[in-house]
Amino acid sequence: MTVISPNLPIETPDVASPHNYTDPAVAVQRLNTLYEQAVDFLRDRFRDTLSGQPRSARYRAYYPEIRLTTTSFAKVDSRLSFGHVAEPGTYAATITRPDLFANYLQQQIGLLIENHGVAVTIQASTTPIPVHFALAGDDSIVVPQEGVLEFPLRDVFDVPDLSTTNDDIVNGFGFSYDCGAGALAPFTAQRIDYSLARLQHYTATAAEHFQNHVLFTNYQFYVEEFEAYARAALADRNSGYTALVGPGNIVVTDPETPLPVPAKLPQMPTYHLKRPDGGGITLVNIGVGPSNAKTATDHIAVLRPHAWMMVGHCAGLRNSQSLGDFVLAHAYLREDHVLDDDLPVWVPIPALAEIQIALEQAVAQVTELEGYDLKRIMRTGTVATIDNRNWELRDQSGPVQRLSQSRAIALDMESATIAANGFRFRVPYGTLLCVSDKPLHGELKLPGMASDFYKTQVTRHLLIGIRAMEHLREMPLERIHSRKLRSFEETAFL
C-alpha cells in the first residue's frame, strides 16, 4: 500500500469572501453555489485520484455556512416558537444540500432577517465535507471499501467524523462552534449528511421523496392499504397528489401502473404519496420494536417534517375494550429504554393539542360517530411502550402493577419512542393505535382470532391517520410547531 506523506499541502477550491444578504432567496442561491463548488471540487479530485494521477496534496472543501450577528434582543411575536435567537450574539449553522432544503432555508432565513432587522452572512465554514457525502449524489462514482485502494483514503480526503455528527444541540448540551458562535440550526451539516445516507439505506428511497407528514406503522397490512389509497388519489385529479414512490425510488404517476416489489426489501420499506409542495404523506413500515422506531426517527428528523404519527396495533389492557377499538395516546409510560441516555425517563412527553384535535376529528369523520358516542370505540389515555415483545410470558406481578399504577390503557413497542424522539427533535407527534389483542384477558393475537380484525379495521385506521395529516396540512406552520417543544434557549431554525 502506498503511504501518503502527512506533510502534503492542502488544496482547496477558490472561495470568494463572505457576503451579507437581506434577501433570503438570494442567500439560498449563494449557499447552493458554494456547496456545488465544494462538491464538484471533491468529485473531480476523487476521479483524478482513482485514475492514477499523482497525488501531490490533500484535497479538502468546506460546507457553506450561515452566520448571524445581532447586538440587541429581537421584538418578535410571542406566539412564535422559532425564527429568532434568544439573545444578542453570533450564531452559525453549517449547511448541506441547499437544493433539498431550499424552501426550508428560505423560510427560516427570511424570519431571521425580519425579526432581527440585520443581514445574514453567507460564507465557507471551517468544517470539511467528507468525500463520502460529496459523492452521495453521483451514481457514477462509488467510494471503495477501506483496503481496496492502494492508499488510505483518509490520507488524501476527509472522511466522516463521528465527533461532529452527534446530537449535542438537540439534546441541550450547550453546543457551540469552535469560533464561539452559538447554534443557529438543530443539526450540523455532517449530522444531516449522515442521516440522509442512512435514510437511503434503511428505506431504499431518496430523501427528496419524503413528505412533510410522516405516518409510522408496524404492519405490512397498512402498506397494502396505503398503496390502494394512493392509487385512488392519483385517479382523482382534484386530490392534489401527483405520484406514489416506493422502495427503489420507483415513481408511479398512473394509478394503473404496477409498483414492482424489490427482490430484497429494505429494513424499513417506505412509500411516499407526493404533492408538489411536499405536503403529501410518507408511510414508513418500521417493523416491530423501539430500536427500529428510534432509528427511523433519528434520521427522518433532519428533514424537519411538520408532523409524525404512529398508526399501529397495540394490546388493549382494559376489559371494557374490544378488538378493533382505537386508542388515542395522551401520555406515555416509557419502558423502551432506547432513549434513556438522550432523554431521561423523568422528562414528561406532553400531548400536543393540535395533533390530538386533528386525530379526534379524523376518527369522528371516518367512523361517523361524535361526542359521547365516540367513546364506544375510542379511549384516550396512557400508552405504555415496552422493549420485551413477550412481556406477558414473564411474572406478571411487576409489569401489571406498573401498568395499573400508570393508568395505562394500551401497550405497544414503538409509540412512546416515536413520541419521545418527536419531543427531543421538536417534531410534532401523535399516536392513534388499534387494539389487536387483549393478553391480560385471554384474547391473544392468533391468526384465527385476528383475521376478521385485519380485514375490517386496517383500512379505516389508515384512513384516519391520512385524514388527520390532511387536517394538519391546512394549519399554518407556526400553529403546528408548538412552543411546548422549545426549551429555554432554542435554535432559531425549526
Short mmCIF file of C-alpha atoms in Angstrom, two decimals, residues 29 42 44 50 101 140 160 177 200 238 260 291 319 324 333 349 377 402 429 451 462 465 475 481-482 494:
data_model
loop_
_atom_site.label_atom_id
_atom_site.label_comp_id
_atom_site.label_asym_id
_atom_site.label_seq_id
_atom_site.Cartn_x
_atom_site.Cartn_y
_atom_site.Cartn_z
CA GLN A 29 -28.76 30.78 -4.07
CA LEU A 42 -14.10 16.88 -4.37
CA ASP A 44 -13.19 15.94 -9.72
CA LEU A 50 -8.89 6.86 -8.92
CA PHE A 101 -33.68 22.26 1.85
CA SER A 140 -21.35 7.25 -11.43
CA PRO A 160 -16.91 11.19 8.14
CA TYR A 177 -18.80 26.10 17.30
CA GLN A 200 -31.44 5.74 1.68
CA ASN A 238 -58.66 17.12 -7.68
CA PRO A 260 -42.68 -3.51 -8.50
CA SER A 291 -34.87 0.25 18.31
CA ASN A 319 -61.68 -5.38 29.99
CA GLY A 324 -60.68 -3.03 16.77
CA LEU A 333 -45.19 5.17 30.02
CA ILE A 349 -43.83 13.89 26.97
CA ILE A 377 -64.84 2.76 20.00
CA ARG A 402 -46.74 -0.64 36.94
CA TYR A 429 -46.03 13.92 17.25
CA SER A 451 -58.19 -12.32 10.60
CA LEU A 462 -55.07 4.10 7.99
CA GLY A 465 -54.22 8.74 10.00
CA MET A 475 -52.89 24.68 9.53
CA HIS A 481 -44.94 23.75 15.87
CA SER A 482 -45.95 24.21 19.46
CA LEU A 494 -37.07 24.82 13.43
#
